[in-house]
Amino acid sequence: MKLAHALLQALKDYGAGEIFGIPGDFALPLFRQIERINTLPLFTLSHEPAVGFAADAAGRYRGTLGVACVTYGAGALNMINPVATAYAEKSPLVVISGAPGAAERTMGLGLHHQVKHFDSQMLIMREVTCAQCVLDDPATAPAEIARVLTAARHLSRPVYIEFPRDMVEADVSEVPSFRPPAKNVAAAKEAARQALKMLKAKKQPAMLLGVEIRRYGLETKVAKLAKTLGIPVLTTFMGRGILAEVGAETAGTYLGLAGDVATRRLVERADGLLMLGVILCDTNFGVSKRQIDMRSSIHAFDGAVHFEHHSYAGIILEAFVDALLAGAEKLGKPKPVTASYPRGLKPSGRKLLPQDVATAVNDFFANHGVMPIASDMGDCLFTAMDIEHTALLAPGYYATMGTGIPFGLGLQAASGKRPLVLVGDGAFQMTGWELGNCRRLGLNPVVLLFNNTAWGMLKAFQKDTGYNDLDDWNFAEHAETMGGRGMRVSTPAELTAALEQAHSDESSFQLIEIMLPADVFSRTLTRFTDAISSKSALAAEAEA
Ligand code: S1T
């Protein structure tokens, strides 16, 4: 078969459901095959950062693979930030880049889109991916594709495939099929036995869930484990939304001092914390009041399990969860702790505040059912902590702006579900214009644009500066020319009505531009910035 066909078939076999991309002359032969063979639907967007974010979202939502296909140099290097996001947040993104053919490399000329030398792009991509290959030899190409796609699935990290344009029609054998990672059952069983024995001796155990639970498709098993153990279950900031789509409740999201006291205490006062799939990073633990005692915690992440003085390498999370499930019994007798969220926004004519948006969305979900959420970075993400338990895609660790709209497009393409997108005006200026592709692609997200005419989150940290102020771009007015409907709201009554209108109009994307004050933030962001300021004040005092 032709190499392009073998690659497309392999992507599908390894779990991809679509391709996001922008072509270029080094990728035209490949894009022609993508369209002709049609193994996977192609969604072209307007700017490569959005291509990368949308593909990342599809992969992290589905838990298998997201695929971004771009041209050499200007395309691929334009996508470094999204690939870095995927690496930091353990998302299985496959980056495919067209590249110069063998003959072009011997012309003795610098090629357009080339940086220092032909391998510059590969060297840059090595830093933000876990495996890479160049498809320049028909004899090895199938095995190289299998090796790299397997790494993406096993490690749930981005990978890079460089595809010289003179190789697209090369004759190759089929790519070897996907093989799930080996389960070291004996080691997993021993680790689970020791871990359960430790938890049984604890007075206040609790579970803390992180992104790997979603990435490796373990939500159903973990929900069952939580029910069996009968202990409080929370998610990290990054893990927000985990278990929502398997109908299991949690006691909320651990946000340290930025969260409410009861939730914080469940984690910080636990004398045995079972952390599954949790990334140990500052956005998950940076504003803890009491440092998590790692000695009395069980941490299963990145294929290893650590607790007390034990370290078990080579134990994939699924094997550990299976072993815990096999040996689990009821540990705690806690009163069932589930989080509660604000409801009942009064349709008044007063000015809107960020907190009102969460309440309005919760009321809307109560009437029409929950929607999966894609969020950008900014106060919109902190406001989401007060929205009902539902699937949430957000850059909770790498914290880049620009994800909101593309994440929403990728989520809808992968799931077929209409998403609710949360985005600030600053982030919308970056990638919000991708909404202009919705009509052509048959997508219709409902977008809540938090317009405080500022880089508000930065203002929350530096109230005395003027450079974080932005102009009012009247975003809602642009919606119609882009093929959607725009509504600009300033009061609770207008917001509630706009949500109803958006719900009833599935013909296009719905952009609800929510006017907010530039110096009032959600309670979570307020507590977050207060906690950061008091911690830095304490640190400064300690140094003095
Ligand atoms: N550039 C990019 C690509 N990502 C970033 N995270 C930043 C810069 C820094 C940054 C933030 S939050 C923020 C910036 C510029 C302002 C966001 O403004 P907006 O989207 O309007 O949302 P809101 O007003 O709710 O803050 C984080 C701290 O790094």
PDB file of C-alpha atoms in Angstrom, residues 53-293:
ATOM      1  CA  PHE A  53      -5.227  22.932  20.446  1.00  0.00           C
ATOM      2  CA  ALA A  54      -8.213  21.422  18.600  1.00  0.00           C
ATOM      3  CA  ALA A  55      -6.330  18.184  17.916  1.00  0.00           C
ATOM      4  CA  ASP A  56      -5.136  18.063  21.529  1.00  0.00           C
ATOM      5  CA  ALA A  57      -8.720  18.476  22.742  1.00  0.00           C
ATOM      6  CA  ALA A  58      -9.980  15.646  20.531  1.00  0.00           C
ATOM      7  CA  GLY A  59      -7.271  13.331  21.846  1.00  0.00           C
ATOM      8  CA  ARG A  60      -7.654  14.237  25.527  1.00  0.00           C
ATOM      9  CA  TYR A  61     -11.431  14.038  25.395  1.00  0.00           C
ATOM     10  CA  ARG A  62     -11.445  10.642  23.649  1.00  0.00           C
ATOM     11  CA  GLY A  63      -8.430   9.331  25.540  1.00  0.00           C
ATOM     12  CA  THR A  64      -6.779   7.846  22.428  1.00  0.00           C
ATOM     13  CA  LEU A  65      -5.148  10.125  19.818  1.00  0.00           C
ATOM     14  CA  GLY A  66      -5.559  13.672  18.478  1.00  0.00           C
ATOM     15  CA  VAL A  67      -3.962  14.438  15.087  1.00  0.00           C
ATOM     16  CA  ALA A  68      -2.582  17.742  13.773  1.00  0.00           C
ATOM     17  CA  CYS A  69      -1.241  17.857  10.212  1.00  0.00           C
ATOM     18  CA  VAL A  70       0.747  20.904   9.056  1.00  0.00           C
ATOM     19  CA  THR A  71       3.442  22.058   6.662  1.00  0.00           C
ATOM     20  CA  TYR A  72       7.163  22.291   7.353  1.00  0.00           C
ATOM     21  CA  GLY A  73       8.656  25.294   9.186  1.00  0.00           C
ATOM     22  CA  ALA A  74       6.060  28.057   9.217  1.00  0.00           C
ATOM     23  CA  GLY A  75       3.270  25.575   9.994  1.00  0.00           C
ATOM     24  CA  ALA A  76       4.845  23.169  12.453  1.00  0.00           C
ATOM     25  CA  LEU A  77       6.838  25.798  14.349  1.00  0.00           C
ATOM     26  CA  ASN A  78       3.708  27.905  14.612  1.00  0.00           C
ATOM     27  CA  MET A  79       2.290  25.053  16.684  1.00  0.00           C
ATOM     28  CA  ILE A  80       5.028  24.629  19.287  1.00  0.00           C
ATOM     29  CA  ASN A  81       2.963  26.149  22.111  1.00  0.00           C
ATOM     30  CA  PRO A  82       0.032  23.733  21.689  1.00  0.00           C
ATOM     31  CA  VAL A  83       2.416  20.774  21.455  1.00  0.00           C
ATOM     32  CA  ALA A  84       4.096  21.971  24.664  1.00  0.00           C
ATOM     33  CA  THR A  85       0.639  22.180  26.260  1.00  0.00           C
ATOM     34  CA  ALA A  86      -0.044  18.599  25.249  1.00  0.00           C
ATOM     35  CA  TYR A  87       3.301  17.448  26.634  1.00  0.00           C
ATOM     36  CA  ALA A  88       2.872  19.200  29.979  1.00  0.00           C
ATOM     37  CA  GLU A  89      -0.732  18.023  30.347  1.00  0.00           C
ATOM     38  CA  LYS A  90      -0.148  14.460  29.140  1.00  0.00           C
ATOM     39  CA  SER A  91      -2.266  14.643  26.010  1.00  0.00           C
ATOM     40  CA  PRO A  92      -1.727  12.073  23.183  1.00  0.00           C
ATOM     41  CA  LEU A  93      -1.262  14.492  20.282  1.00  0.00           C
ATOM     42  CA  VAL A  94       0.210  13.274  16.989  1.00  0.00           C
ATOM     43  CA  VAL A  95       1.989  16.035  15.037  1.00  0.00           C
ATOM     44  CA  ILE A  96       2.499  15.228  11.351  1.00  0.00           C
ATOM     45  CA  SER A  97       4.554  17.701   9.337  1.00  0.00           C
ATOM     46  CA  GLY A  98       5.205  17.739   5.622  1.00  0.00           C
ATOM     47  CA  ALA A  99       8.891  18.169   4.793  1.00  0.00           C
ATOM     48  CA  PRO A 100      11.292  18.642   1.869  1.00  0.00           C
ATOM     49  CA  GLY A 101      11.945  15.552  -0.273  1.00  0.00           C
ATOM     50  CA  ALA A 102      15.356  13.874  -0.532  1.00  0.00           C
ATOM     51  CA  ALA A 103      16.266  15.539  -3.844  1.00  0.00           C
ATOM     52  CA  GLU A 104      15.503  19.028  -2.465  1.00  0.00           C
ATOM     53  CA  ARG A 105      18.038  18.500   0.291  1.00  0.00           C
ATOM     54  CA  THR A 106      20.878  18.071  -2.181  1.00  0.00           C
ATOM     55  CA  MET A 107      20.233  21.218  -4.272  1.00  0.00           C
ATOM     56  CA  GLY A 108      22.702  23.169  -2.197  1.00  0.00           C
ATOM     57  CA  LEU A 109      20.118  25.915  -1.636  1.00  0.00           C
ATOM     58  CA  GLY A 110      18.468  27.072   1.561  1.00  0.00           C
ATOM     59  CA  LEU A 111      14.819  26.038   1.274  1.00  0.00           C
ATOM     60  CA  HIS A 112      11.826  28.268   2.106  1.00  0.00           C
ATOM     61  CA  HIS A 113      10.461  27.521   5.623  1.00  0.00           C
ATOM     62  CA  GLN A 114      13.902  26.138   6.633  1.00  0.00           C
ATOM     63  CA  VAL A 115      15.501  27.501   9.839  1.00  0.00           C
ATOM     64  CA  LYS A 116      19.184  26.734  10.513  1.00  0.00           C
ATOM     65  CA  HIS A 117      19.368  23.384   8.715  1.00  0.00           C
ATOM     66  CA  PHE A 118      17.011  20.594   7.572  1.00  0.00           C
ATOM     67  CA  ASP A 119      16.926  19.005  11.025  1.00  0.00           C
ATOM     68  CA  SER A 120      16.159  22.193  12.973  1.00  0.00           C
ATOM     69  CA  GLN A 121      12.469  21.380  13.179  1.00  0.00           C
ATOM     70  CA  MET A 122      13.101  17.829  14.379  1.00  0.00           C
ATOM     71  CA  LEU A 123      15.463  19.152  17.065  1.00  0.00           C
ATOM     72  CA  ILE A 124      12.871  21.656  18.270  1.00  0.00           C
ATOM     73  CA  MET A 125      10.089  19.041  18.256  1.00  0.00           C
ATOM     74  CA  ARG A 126      12.255  16.625  20.268  1.00  0.00           C
ATOM     75  CA  GLU A 127      11.960  18.989  23.230  1.00  0.00           C
ATOM     76  CA  VAL A 128       8.146  18.899  23.290  1.00  0.00           C
ATOM     77  CA  THR A 129       7.376  15.317  22.243  1.00  0.00           C
ATOM     78  CA  CYS A 130       8.097  11.873  23.690  1.00  0.00           C
ATOM     79  CA  ALA A 131       8.895  10.097  20.379  1.00  0.00           C
ATOM     80  CA  GLN A 132       9.742  11.151  16.842  1.00  0.00           C
ATOM     81  CA  CYS A 133      10.435   9.690  13.411  1.00  0.00           C
ATOM     82  CA  VAL A 134      11.195  10.746   9.844  1.00  0.00           C
ATOM     83  CA  LEU A 135       9.436   8.623   7.181  1.00  0.00           C
ATOM     84  CA  ASP A 136      12.355   8.646   4.707  1.00  0.00           C
ATOM     85  CA  ASP A 137      12.759   4.886   4.178  1.00  0.00           C
ATOM     86  CA  PRO A 138       9.904   2.639   2.896  1.00  0.00           C
ATOM     87  CA  ALA A 139      11.515  -0.373   4.525  1.00  0.00           C
ATOM     88  CA  THR A 140      11.401   1.080   8.050  1.00  0.00           C
ATOM     89  CA  ALA A 141       8.485   3.520   7.819  1.00  0.00           C
ATOM     90  CA  PRO A 142       5.705   1.114   8.979  1.00  0.00           C
ATOM     91  CA  ALA A 143       7.638   0.023  12.071  1.00  0.00           C
ATOM     92  CA  GLU A 144       8.595   3.644  12.840  1.00  0.00           C
ATOM     93  CA  ILE A 145       4.944   4.712  12.658  1.00  0.00           C
ATOM     94  CA  ALA A 146       3.993   1.852  14.987  1.00  0.00           C
ATOM     95  CA  ARG A 147       6.761   2.773  17.444  1.00  0.00           C
ATOM     96  CA  VAL A 148       5.785   6.449  17.608  1.00  0.00           C
ATOM     97  CA  LEU A 149       2.006   5.966  17.757  1.00  0.00           C
ATOM     98  CA  THR A 150       2.471   3.312  20.454  1.00  0.00           C
ATOM     99  CA  ALA A 151       4.521   5.797  22.498  1.00  0.00           C
ATOM    100  CA  ALA A 152       1.717   8.370  22.186  1.00  0.00           C
ATOM    101  CA  ARG A 153      -0.845   5.875  23.458  1.00  0.00           C
ATOM    102  CA  HIS A 154       1.266   4.280  26.183  1.00  0.00           C
ATOM    103  CA  LEU A 155       2.776   7.499  27.553  1.00  0.00           C
ATOM    104  CA  SER A 156      -0.160   9.794  26.685  1.00  0.00           C
ATOM    105  CA  ARG A 157       2.251  12.450  25.424  1.00  0.00           C
ATOM    106  CA  PRO A 158       2.633  14.154  21.996  1.00  0.00           C
ATOM    107  CA  VAL A 159       4.725  12.578  19.248  1.00  0.00           C
ATOM    108  CA  TYR A 160       6.193  13.935  15.999  1.00  0.00           C
ATOM    109  CA  ILE A 161       6.138  12.387  12.490  1.00  0.00           C
ATOM    110  CA  GLU A 162       8.091  14.159   9.744  1.00  0.00           C
ATOM    111  CA  PHE A 163       6.773  13.176   6.313  1.00  0.00           C
ATOM    112  CA  PRO A 164       8.984  14.150   3.304  1.00  0.00           C
ATOM    113  CA  ARG A 165       6.708  15.032   0.420  1.00  0.00           C
ATOM    114  CA  ASP A 166       8.425  12.626  -2.020  1.00  0.00           C
ATOM    115  CA  MET A 167       7.513   9.646   0.206  1.00  0.00           C
ATOM    116  CA  VAL A 168       3.696  10.004   0.209  1.00  0.00           C
ATOM    117  CA  GLU A 169       3.187   7.413  -2.550  1.00  0.00           C
ATOM    118  CA  ALA A 170       6.045   5.093  -1.603  1.00  0.00           C
ATOM    119  CA  ASP A 171       5.067   1.425  -1.497  1.00  0.00           C
ATOM    120  CA  VAL A 172       5.185   0.014   2.026  1.00  0.00           C
ATOM    121  CA  SER A 173       3.792  -2.832   4.064  1.00  0.00           C
ATOM    122  CA  GLU A 174       1.007  -2.273   6.581  1.00  0.00           C
ATOM    123  CA  VAL A 175       1.763  -0.697   9.928  1.00  0.00           C
ATOM    124  CA  PRO A 176       1.811  -3.281  12.775  1.00  0.00           C
ATOM    125  CA  SER A 177      -1.364  -3.108  14.908  1.00  0.00           C
ATOM    126  CA  PHE A 178      -1.608  -1.341  18.234  1.00  0.00           C
ATOM    127  CA  ARG A 179      -0.579  -3.390  21.267  1.00  0.00           C
ATOM    128  CA  PRO A 180      -1.695  -2.155  24.702  1.00  0.00           C
ATOM    129  CA  PRO A 181       1.077  -1.815  27.298  1.00  0.00           C
ATOM    130  CA  ALA A 182       2.115  -4.938  29.209  1.00  0.00           C
ATOM    131  CA  LYS A 183       0.494  -5.171  32.657  1.00  0.00           C
ATOM    132  CA  ASN A 184       2.946  -6.141  35.356  1.00  0.00           C
ATOM    133  CA  VAL A 185       0.156  -7.915  37.254  1.00  0.00           C
ATOM    134  CA  ALA A 186       2.288  -9.421  40.025  1.00  0.00           C
ATOM    135  CA  ALA A 187       3.955  -6.111  40.888  1.00  0.00           C
ATOM    136  CA  ALA A 188       0.632  -4.269  40.645  1.00  0.00           C
ATOM    137  CA  LYS A 189      -0.973  -6.802  42.979  1.00  0.00           C
ATOM    138  CA  GLU A 190       1.817  -6.424  45.560  1.00  0.00           C
ATOM    139  CA  ALA A 191       1.726  -2.627  45.362  1.00  0.00           C
ATOM    140  CA  ALA A 192      -2.059  -2.642  45.745  1.00  0.00           C
ATOM    141  CA  ARG A 193      -1.917  -5.039  48.676  1.00  0.00           C
ATOM    142  CA  GLN A 194       0.569  -2.812  50.507  1.00  0.00           C
ATOM    143  CA  ALA A 195      -1.357   0.342  49.619  1.00  0.00           C
ATOM    144  CA  LEU A 196      -4.710  -1.021  50.808  1.00  0.00           C
ATOM    145  CA  LYS A 197      -3.094  -2.251  54.022  1.00  0.00           C
ATOM    146  CA  MET A 198      -1.735   1.247  54.610  1.00  0.00           C
ATOM    147  CA  LEU A 199      -5.087   2.915  53.869  1.00  0.00           C
ATOM    148  CA  LYS A 200      -6.924   0.489  56.160  1.00  0.00           C
ATOM    149  CA  ALA A 201      -4.839   1.704  59.084  1.00  0.00           C
ATOM    150  CA  LYS A 202      -5.694   5.360  58.420  1.00  0.00           C
ATOM    151  CA  LYS A 203      -8.420   7.335  60.173  1.00  0.00           C
ATOM    152  CA  GLN A 204      -9.204   9.893  57.421  1.00  0.00           C
ATOM    153  CA  PRO A 205      -8.241   8.496  54.009  1.00  0.00           C
ATOM    154  CA  ALA A 206      -9.299  10.293  50.821  1.00  0.00           C
ATOM    155  CA  MET A 207      -8.870   9.915  47.046  1.00  0.00           C
ATOM    156  CA  LEU A 208      -7.516  12.626  44.755  1.00  0.00           C
ATOM    157  CA  LEU A 209      -7.949  12.072  41.007  1.00  0.00           C
ATOM    158  CA  GLY A 210      -5.835  13.556  38.201  1.00  0.00           C
ATOM    159  CA  VAL A 211      -5.819  13.709  34.415  1.00  0.00           C
ATOM    160  CA  GLU A 212      -4.359  10.267  33.769  1.00  0.00           C
ATOM    161  CA  ILE A 213      -7.691   8.750  34.891  1.00  0.00           C
ATOM    162  CA  ARG A 214      -9.288  10.319  31.798  1.00  0.00           C
ATOM    163  CA  ARG A 215      -6.323   9.837  29.499  1.00  0.00           C
ATOM    164  CA  TYR A 216      -6.258   6.075  30.079  1.00  0.00           C
ATOM    165  CA  GLY A 217     -10.050   5.601  30.068  1.00  0.00           C
ATOM    166  CA  LEU A 218     -10.247   4.563  33.738  1.00  0.00           C
ATOM    167  CA  GLU A 219     -13.185   6.679  34.951  1.00  0.00           C
ATOM    168  CA  THR A 220     -15.651   3.775  35.242  1.00  0.00           C
ATOM    169  CA  LYS A 221     -13.179   1.585  37.135  1.00  0.00           C
ATOM    170  CA  VAL A 222     -12.147   4.427  39.444  1.00  0.00           C
ATOM    171  CA  ALA A 223     -15.768   5.369  40.151  1.00  0.00           C
ATOM    172  CA  LYS A 224     -16.352   1.732  41.210  1.00  0.00           C
ATOM    173  CA  LEU A 225     -13.196   1.771  43.351  1.00  0.00           C
ATOM    174  CA  ALA A 226     -14.317   4.989  45.053  1.00  0.00           C
ATOM    175  CA  LYS A 227     -17.727   3.498  45.815  1.00  0.00           C
ATOM    176  CA  THR A 228     -16.165   0.329  47.236  1.00  0.00           C
ATOM    177  CA  LEU A 229     -13.655   2.164  49.426  1.00  0.00           C
ATOM    178  CA  GLY A 230     -16.361   4.576  50.616  1.00  0.00           C
ATOM    179  CA  ILE A 231     -13.956   7.475  51.146  1.00  0.00           C
ATOM    180  CA  PRO A 232     -14.197  11.120  49.952  1.00  0.00           C
ATOM    181  CA  VAL A 233     -13.212  11.535  46.281  1.00  0.00           C
ATOM    182  CA  LEU A 234     -11.918  14.831  44.937  1.00  0.00           C
ATOM    183  CA  THR A 235     -10.203  15.956  41.756  1.00  0.00           C
ATOM    184  CA  THR A 236      -7.247  18.232  41.279  1.00  0.00           C
ATOM    185  CA  PHE A 237      -7.642  21.612  39.518  1.00  0.00           C
ATOM    186  CA  MET A 238      -6.365  19.948  36.349  1.00  0.00           C
ATOM    187  CA  GLY A 239      -8.574  16.921  36.885  1.00  0.00           C
ATOM    188  CA  ARG A 240     -11.790  18.936  37.227  1.00  0.00           C
ATOM    189  CA  GLY A 241     -14.661  17.156  35.485  1.00  0.00           C
ATOM    190  CA  ILE A 242     -13.275  13.640  35.907  1.00  0.00           C
ATOM    191  CA  LEU A 243     -16.015  11.053  36.667  1.00  0.00           C
ATOM    192  CA  ALA A 244     -18.740  13.450  35.448  1.00  0.00           C
ATOM    193  CA  GLU A 245     -19.460  11.446  32.302  1.00  0.00           C
ATOM    194  CA  VAL A 246     -19.711   8.141  34.172  1.00  0.00           C
ATOM    195  CA  GLY A 247     -22.369   9.590  36.462  1.00  0.00           C
ATOM    196  CA  ALA A 248     -20.247   9.566  39.635  1.00  0.00           C
ATOM    197  CA  GLU A 249     -20.277  12.505  42.040  1.00  0.00           C
ATOM    198  CA  THR A 250     -17.186  13.869  43.798  1.00  0.00           C
ATOM    199  CA  ALA A 251     -16.679  15.951  46.924  1.00  0.00           C
ATOM    200  CA  GLY A 252     -15.364  18.719  44.650  1.00  0.00           C
ATOM    201  CA  THR A 253     -12.037  20.019  43.383  1.00  0.00           C
ATOM    202  CA  TYR A 254      -9.034  20.515  45.618  1.00  0.00           C
ATOM    203  CA  LEU A 255      -7.861  24.126  45.203  1.00  0.00           C
ATOM    204  CA  GLY A 256      -5.910  24.604  48.435  1.00  0.00           C
ATOM    205  CA  LEU A 257      -6.506  28.061  49.882  1.00  0.00           C
ATOM    206  CA  ALA A 258      -8.319  29.080  46.674  1.00  0.00           C
ATOM    207  CA  GLY A 259     -11.085  26.576  47.408  1.00  0.00           C
ATOM    208  CA  ASP A 260     -13.627  26.317  50.188  1.00  0.00           C
ATOM    209  CA  VAL A 261     -12.417  25.223  53.609  1.00  0.00           C
ATOM    210  CA  ALA A 262     -14.402  21.959  53.828  1.00  0.00           C
ATOM    211  CA  THR A 263     -13.033  20.689  50.492  1.00  0.00           C
ATOM    212  CA  ARG A 264      -9.504  21.755  51.386  1.00  0.00           C
ATOM    213  CA  ARG A 265      -9.631  19.972  54.731  1.00  0.00           C
ATOM    214  CA  LEU A 266     -10.746  16.682  53.124  1.00  0.00           C
ATOM    215  CA  VAL A 267      -7.375  16.594  51.351  1.00  0.00           C
ATOM    216  CA  GLU A 268      -5.044  18.399  53.736  1.00  0.00           C
ATOM    217  CA  ARG A 269      -6.326  16.613  56.831  1.00  0.00           C
ATOM    218  CA  ALA A 270      -6.358  13.201  55.149  1.00  0.00           C
ATOM    219  CA  ASP A 271      -3.839  10.925  56.894  1.00  0.00           C
ATOM    220  CA  GLY A 272      -3.803   8.660  53.835  1.00  0.00           C
ATOM    221  CA  LEU A 273      -4.225  10.282  50.399  1.00  0.00           C
ATOM    222  CA  LEU A 274      -4.670   7.943  47.421  1.00  0.00           C
ATOM    223  CA  MET A 275      -3.549  10.069  44.434  1.00  0.00           C
ATOM    224  CA  LEU A 276      -4.306   8.413  41.097  1.00  0.00           C
ATOM    225  CA  GLY A 277      -3.010   9.971  37.876  1.00  0.00           C
ATOM    226  CA  VAL A 278      -2.182  13.271  39.575  1.00  0.00           C
ATOM    227  CA  ILE A 279       0.441  15.678  38.189  1.00  0.00           C
ATOM    228  CA  LEU A 280       2.416  17.164  41.095  1.00  0.00           C
ATOM    229  CA  CYS A 281       2.476  20.776  39.895  1.00  0.00           C
ATOM    230  CA  ASP A 282       1.969  24.248  41.306  1.00  0.00           C
ATOM    231  CA  THR A 283      -1.520  24.773  39.891  1.00  0.00           C
ATOM    232  CA  ASN A 284      -2.636  21.565  41.618  1.00  0.00           C
ATOM    233  CA  PHE A 285      -0.818  22.143  44.923  1.00  0.00           C
ATOM    234  CA  GLY A 286       0.691  25.626  44.783  1.00  0.00           C
ATOM    235  CA  VAL A 287      -1.667  27.264  47.255  1.00  0.00           C
ATOM    236  CA  SER A 288      -1.960  24.430  49.747  1.00  0.00           C
ATOM    237  CA  LYS A 289      -2.310  25.651  53.312  1.00  0.00           C
ATOM    238  CA  ARG A 290      -0.696  22.457  54.594  1.00  0.00           C
ATOM    239  CA  GLN A 291       1.851  20.671  52.387  1.00  0.00           C
ATOM    240  CA  ILE A 292       0.703  17.208  51.316  1.00  0.00           C
ATOM    241  CA  ASP A 293       2.701  14.609  53.227  1.00  0.00           C
TER     242      ASP A 293
END
